[in-house]
Amino acid sequence: MNNARARLGAILVTVLLALSSIMVTNAAHAVQPFTNADVADAGLAELGTSRPTGWNQPGECIKSVQRWVAAAGGYFGGGGIISGYSNSGAQEVALGSAVKGDVIQYTNGTGNDQDWSHAHTMVVITNHGNGRFDVVQSNSPAGSGLVTRADNMVPAPAAGWVSRVWRFGTVHSGLVPNRVALLTPDSRIFAKDDLAGGNWLDQNTAAPAIDVGGRRVALINPAGRVYAKDHLGAGGWLDQGAAAVKVVVGFGGRMYIITPDGWVYGKDDISSVGGWLNQGAQAVDVAVGVDRVAIVTPCGAIYAKSNLDNGGWIQQSDCYTATDVEVSSTGRVAFIRTDGAVFAKDTITGPGGWLDQNAAAAQLKLGANRLLILTPDGHVYAKDHLGAGGWIDQGAAAVQVAISDQGRLVLRNSANQVYAKDTTAPGGWLDQGAAAISIAS
């Protein structure tokens, strides 16, 4: 009888241990709903800056990573060298599986949660494989409080210490998230990736104009200067060294501007001031997909191309044709003719080839292969094919529409309330819990 009880006790202990393991695993996988890569982008936005060091000072490596997680829209609270992560719901992953935004932490191999003697914290930018990483880190060199970048770095903890990797955010596979931004009634910028109501993140600035492409958000500030960033969190805006009356961002992050004197400039990199390339054309409107860009010239003609060099424009229409042009993330081009009719096509080899979409529009937006219009009487229609007609009434009235690179539909109604959805089926709009005077996605 005693042996049976002992065996039963052992079984119960084993079951409890297994359940405990499952519970710990589930808790560890409860990552936060912001984009994980934004942690690295928040760190990169601080490259070259320095802060005070010492216990609990902002220049220390772990305090900086806590700041970058917060800037990305997440939470990294206090605690020990291990418990700070587990208490914040971070997921531990293998070093070889680390991706952009993951945090590498040097930890005492005995699991001593309070041993900080050889601790160091850094954020992965790129996992090159074979144990080599590109990282952003603070307080390197030690005592400097300086934010630096180390490429092709091999983690090298002290003897008896190990490298552990923690993930706070959500890793998006395939396409980039459906990032949406808005201007509040006082012109402050808020943004988010998800479809649930609320969850807007303050971008810590005000602007009269914004645009979104992929993970990149760009703005024109009240002084007419262009700023941009790639992470979803407060601050981190990078001066782009240009003045503009319009800025647009493509699916891959390529940006184009129209300067105050009407010239078109473009660039891919936002990490340094300037670097804009004159595109050899003047325009009143510009739109970009991945690398395909289209413009409406001052005479109302459409030109397009797929290179970033000066010139190379291919004429798509005669003068007095278009008032607005749009390019999708798949390269589809569409425009509103001067009489309000909508036309679209998928190639830019030359003039012609435009297909009448059998609709009149006051506003036109493209995302993936999806077309979204706001009719002159304020109703919203959408469709996924290029042929004439086939428009689906979205069961909503609006004063402004927007669409993400993946085709998420967004509208602002006459009460300045924002709604969104992912399908073209009638209705189904979800209140986004925000008031706005402008939307972009």
mmCIF file of C-alpha atoms in Angstrom, residues 48-225:
data_model
loop_
_atom_site.group_PDB
_atom_site.id
_atom_site.type_symbol
_atom_site.label_atom_id
_atom_site.label_comp_id
_atom_site.label_asym_id
_atom_site.label_seq_id
_atom_site.Cartn_x
_atom_site.Cartn_y
_atom_site.Cartn_z
ATOM 1 C CA GLY A 48 25.768 58.182 -31.919
ATOM 2 C CA THR A 49 23.933 59.629 -28.907
ATOM 3 C CA SER A 50 25.126 59.197 -25.328
ATOM 4 C CA ARG A 51 23.510 59.289 -21.895
ATOM 5 C CA PRO A 52 24.657 59.157 -18.246
ATOM 6 C CA THR A 53 25.754 55.776 -16.892
ATOM 7 C CA GLY A 54 25.656 54.216 -13.458
ATOM 8 C CA TRP A 55 23.041 52.269 -11.565
ATOM 9 C CA ASN A 56 19.606 52.752 -13.158
ATOM 10 C CA GLN A 57 20.904 55.493 -15.484
ATOM 11 C CA PRO A 58 19.546 55.851 -19.059
ATOM 12 C CA GLY A 59 22.916 55.211 -20.718
ATOM 13 C CA GLU A 60 23.210 51.687 -19.310
ATOM 14 C CA CYS A 61 22.660 48.916 -21.848
ATOM 15 C CA ILE A 62 19.573 47.347 -20.292
ATOM 16 C CA LYS A 63 17.957 50.710 -19.505
ATOM 17 C CA SER A 64 18.414 51.664 -23.154
ATOM 18 C CA VAL A 65 16.803 48.429 -24.340
ATOM 19 C CA GLN A 66 13.895 49.057 -21.963
ATOM 20 C CA ARG A 67 13.526 52.483 -23.602
ATOM 21 C CA TRP A 68 13.659 50.984 -27.114
ATOM 22 C CA VAL A 69 11.026 48.367 -26.294
ATOM 23 C CA ALA A 70 8.791 51.142 -24.963
ATOM 24 C CA ALA A 71 9.420 53.251 -28.086
ATOM 25 C CA ALA A 72 8.367 50.269 -30.218
ATOM 26 C CA GLY A 73 5.083 50.098 -28.302
ATOM 27 C CA GLY A 74 5.944 47.337 -25.821
ATOM 28 C CA TYR A 75 6.684 46.872 -22.133
ATOM 29 C CA PHE A 76 9.965 45.793 -20.504
ATOM 30 C CA GLY A 77 9.694 46.227 -16.754
ATOM 31 C CA GLY A 78 12.133 45.951 -13.891
ATOM 32 C CA GLY A 79 13.469 42.863 -12.172
ATOM 33 C CA GLY A 80 16.573 40.735 -12.217
ATOM 34 C CA ILE A 81 18.765 39.830 -15.128
ATOM 35 C CA ILE A 82 16.356 36.993 -15.997
ATOM 36 C CA SER A 83 13.144 37.825 -14.142
ATOM 37 C CA GLY A 84 12.950 41.250 -15.785
ATOM 38 C CA TYR A 85 12.312 39.437 -19.054
ATOM 39 C CA SER A 86 10.057 36.657 -17.798
ATOM 40 C CA ASN A 87 7.987 39.088 -15.709
ATOM 41 C CA SER A 88 7.428 41.183 -18.857
ATOM 42 C CA GLY A 89 6.085 38.254 -20.880
ATOM 43 C CA ALA A 90 9.116 37.995 -23.158
ATOM 44 C CA GLN A 91 9.631 34.714 -24.998
ATOM 45 C CA GLU A 92 13.036 33.037 -24.802
ATOM 46 C CA VAL A 93 14.304 31.775 -28.162
ATOM 47 C CA ALA A 94 17.446 29.986 -29.299
ATOM 48 C CA LEU A 95 20.423 32.149 -30.221
ATOM 49 C CA GLY A 96 20.476 30.734 -33.743
ATOM 50 C CA SER A 97 16.790 31.651 -34.190
ATOM 51 C CA ALA A 98 17.233 35.304 -33.217
ATOM 52 C CA VAL A 99 15.652 37.833 -35.596
ATOM 53 C CA LYS A 100 15.511 41.606 -35.837
ATOM 54 C CA GLY A 101 14.382 43.162 -32.559
ATOM 55 C CA ASP A 102 15.304 40.199 -30.338
ATOM 56 C CA VAL A 103 17.356 41.010 -27.235
ATOM 57 C CA ILE A 104 20.618 39.213 -26.468
ATOM 58 C CA GLN A 105 21.370 39.197 -22.736
ATOM 59 C CA TYR A 106 24.595 37.971 -21.100
ATOM 60 C CA THR A 107 23.517 36.032 -18.016
ATOM 61 C CA ASN A 108 25.359 34.147 -15.262
ATOM 62 C CA GLY A 109 25.366 30.490 -16.288
ATOM 63 C CA THR A 110 24.242 29.444 -12.802
ATOM 64 C CA GLY A 111 20.953 31.320 -13.262
ATOM 65 C CA ASN A 112 21.813 33.905 -10.585
ATOM 66 C CA ASP A 113 19.124 36.512 -11.242
ATOM 67 C CA GLN A 114 20.947 39.258 -9.336
ATOM 68 C CA ASP A 115 24.466 38.914 -10.719
ATOM 69 C CA TRP A 116 25.117 41.956 -12.916
ATOM 70 C CA SER A 117 28.922 41.742 -12.798
ATOM 71 C CA HIS A 118 29.418 40.747 -16.450
ATOM 72 C CA ALA A 119 25.981 41.523 -17.845
ATOM 73 C CA HIS A 120 25.477 43.134 -21.246
ATOM 74 C CA THR A 121 22.348 43.724 -23.300
ATOM 75 C CA MET A 122 22.067 44.286 -27.053
ATOM 76 C CA VAL A 123 19.429 44.144 -29.796
ATOM 77 C CA VAL A 124 19.669 42.122 -33.001
ATOM 78 C CA ILE A 125 19.485 44.016 -36.288
ATOM 79 C CA THR A 126 20.407 41.061 -38.519
ATOM 80 C CA ASN A 127 21.235 37.415 -37.838
ATOM 81 C CA HIS A 128 23.955 36.596 -40.387
ATOM 82 C CA GLY A 129 24.058 32.921 -39.359
ATOM 83 C CA ASN A 130 27.052 30.964 -38.120
ATOM 84 C CA GLY A 131 26.752 32.741 -34.766
ATOM 85 C CA ARG A 132 27.380 36.238 -36.193
ATOM 86 C CA PHE A 133 25.091 39.193 -35.700
ATOM 87 C CA ASP A 134 24.625 42.857 -36.506
ATOM 88 C CA VAL A 135 23.541 44.513 -33.240
ATOM 89 C CA VAL A 136 22.731 47.891 -31.740
ATOM 90 C CA GLN A 137 23.793 48.448 -28.126
ATOM 91 C CA SER A 138 24.254 51.147 -25.518
ATOM 92 C CA ASN A 139 27.149 51.883 -23.138
ATOM 93 C CA SER A 140 29.682 50.522 -25.585
ATOM 94 C CA PRO A 141 32.533 51.118 -24.867
ATOM 95 C CA ALA A 142 31.704 50.508 -21.205
ATOM 96 C CA GLY A 143 31.188 53.701 -19.238
ATOM 97 C CA SER A 144 30.566 55.829 -22.335
ATOM 98 C CA GLY A 145 26.769 55.664 -22.403
ATOM 99 C CA LEU A 146 27.164 55.728 -26.188
ATOM 100 C CA VAL A 147 24.734 53.990 -28.555
ATOM 101 C CA THR A 148 26.768 52.065 -31.154
ATOM 102 C CA ARG A 149 26.349 49.439 -33.836
ATOM 103 C CA ALA A 150 28.494 46.292 -34.179
ATOM 104 C CA ASP A 151 28.214 44.248 -37.354
ATOM 105 C CA ASN A 152 29.499 40.695 -37.807
ATOM 106 C CA MET A 153 29.681 40.433 -34.011
ATOM 107 C CA VAL A 154 30.019 37.045 -32.269
ATOM 108 C CA PRO A 155 28.477 37.067 -28.758
ATOM 109 C CA ALA A 156 31.285 36.573 -26.235
ATOM 110 C CA PRO A 157 30.039 36.442 -22.636
ATOM 111 C CA ALA A 158 32.572 36.125 -19.799
ATOM 112 C CA ALA A 159 33.681 32.708 -18.576
ATOM 113 C CA GLY A 160 30.806 31.007 -16.784
ATOM 114 C CA TRP A 161 28.282 33.284 -18.485
ATOM 115 C CA VAL A 162 25.885 32.521 -21.358
ATOM 116 C CA SER A 163 23.992 34.378 -24.091
ATOM 117 C CA ARG A 164 20.221 34.197 -23.754
ATOM 118 C CA VAL A 165 17.821 35.653 -26.321
ATOM 119 C CA TRP A 166 14.451 37.202 -25.505
ATOM 120 C CA ARG A 167 11.626 38.299 -27.812
ATOM 121 C CA PHE A 168 9.122 40.964 -26.724
ATOM 122 C CA GLY A 169 7.184 41.698 -29.905
ATOM 123 C CA THR A 170 5.424 39.881 -32.699
ATOM 124 C CA VAL A 171 7.497 38.632 -35.633
ATOM 125 C CA HIS A 172 5.665 39.176 -38.889
ATOM 126 C CA SER A 173 6.294 36.623 -41.606
ATOM 127 C CA GLY A 174 5.805 37.444 -45.252
ATOM 128 C CA LEU A 175 4.330 40.866 -45.909
ATOM 129 C CA VAL A 176 4.792 43.839 -43.659
ATOM 130 C CA PRO A 177 2.031 44.730 -41.214
ATOM 131 C CA ASN A 178 -0.982 46.872 -42.092
ATOM 132 C CA ARG A 179 0.455 50.053 -40.626
ATOM 133 C CA VAL A 180 -1.997 52.946 -40.363
ATOM 134 C CA ALA A 181 -1.331 56.502 -39.208
ATOM 135 C CA LEU A 182 -3.594 59.427 -38.466
ATOM 136 C CA LEU A 183 -3.550 63.069 -37.518
ATOM 137 C CA THR A 184 -5.645 63.937 -34.477
ATOM 138 C CA PRO A 185 -7.695 67.168 -34.406
ATOM 139 C CA ASP A 186 -4.642 68.924 -32.885
ATOM 140 C CA SER A 187 -2.440 67.474 -35.702
ATOM 141 C CA ARG A 188 -0.573 64.980 -33.529
ATOM 142 C CA ILE A 189 0.467 61.704 -35.178
ATOM 143 C CA PHE A 190 -0.685 58.324 -33.896
ATOM 144 C CA ALA A 191 -0.088 54.960 -35.590
ATOM 145 C CA LYS A 192 -0.686 51.220 -35.191
ATOM 146 C CA ASP A 193 -0.571 47.891 -37.046
ATOM 147 C CA ASP A 194 -3.569 45.942 -35.757
ATOM 148 C CA LEU A 195 -7.266 46.000 -36.586
ATOM 149 C CA ALA A 196 -8.630 46.003 -33.035
ATOM 150 C CA GLY A 197 -10.240 49.143 -31.677
ATOM 151 C CA GLY A 198 -7.808 51.499 -29.950
ATOM 152 C CA ASN A 199 -4.158 50.543 -29.414
ATOM 153 C CA TRP A 200 -2.967 53.742 -31.099
ATOM 154 C CA LEU A 201 0.628 54.702 -30.288
ATOM 155 C CA ASP A 202 1.601 58.346 -29.911
ATOM 156 C CA GLN A 203 4.424 59.151 -32.351
ATOM 157 C CA ASN A 204 5.426 62.156 -30.248
ATOM 158 C CA THR A 205 5.169 64.851 -32.911
ATOM 159 C CA ALA A 206 2.717 67.023 -34.810
ATOM 160 C CA ALA A 207 2.547 67.537 -38.566
ATOM 161 C CA PRO A 208 0.223 68.807 -41.276
ATOM 162 C CA ALA A 209 0.935 65.845 -43.626
ATOM 163 C CA ILE A 210 1.885 62.162 -43.278
ATOM 164 C CA ASP A 211 2.256 59.050 -45.439
ATOM 165 C CA VAL A 212 2.877 55.356 -44.734
ATOM 166 C CA GLY A 213 4.569 52.631 -46.775
ATOM 167 C CA GLY A 214 5.401 49.231 -45.302
ATOM 168 C CA ARG A 215 6.772 49.986 -41.823
ATOM 169 C CA ARG A 216 7.978 53.443 -42.793
ATOM 170 C CA VAL A 217 6.136 56.608 -41.795
ATOM 171 C CA ALA A 218 7.106 59.982 -43.240
ATOM 172 C CA LEU A 219 5.876 63.454 -42.413
ATOM 173 C CA ILE A 220 6.167 67.066 -43.458
ATOM 174 C CA ASN A 221 6.457 69.179 -40.323
ATOM 175 C CA PRO A 222 4.908 72.649 -39.845
ATOM 176 C CA ALA A 223 8.115 74.215 -41.210
ATOM 177 C CA GLY A 224 7.803 72.151 -44.402
ATOM 178 C CA ARG A 225 10.702 69.790 -43.597
#
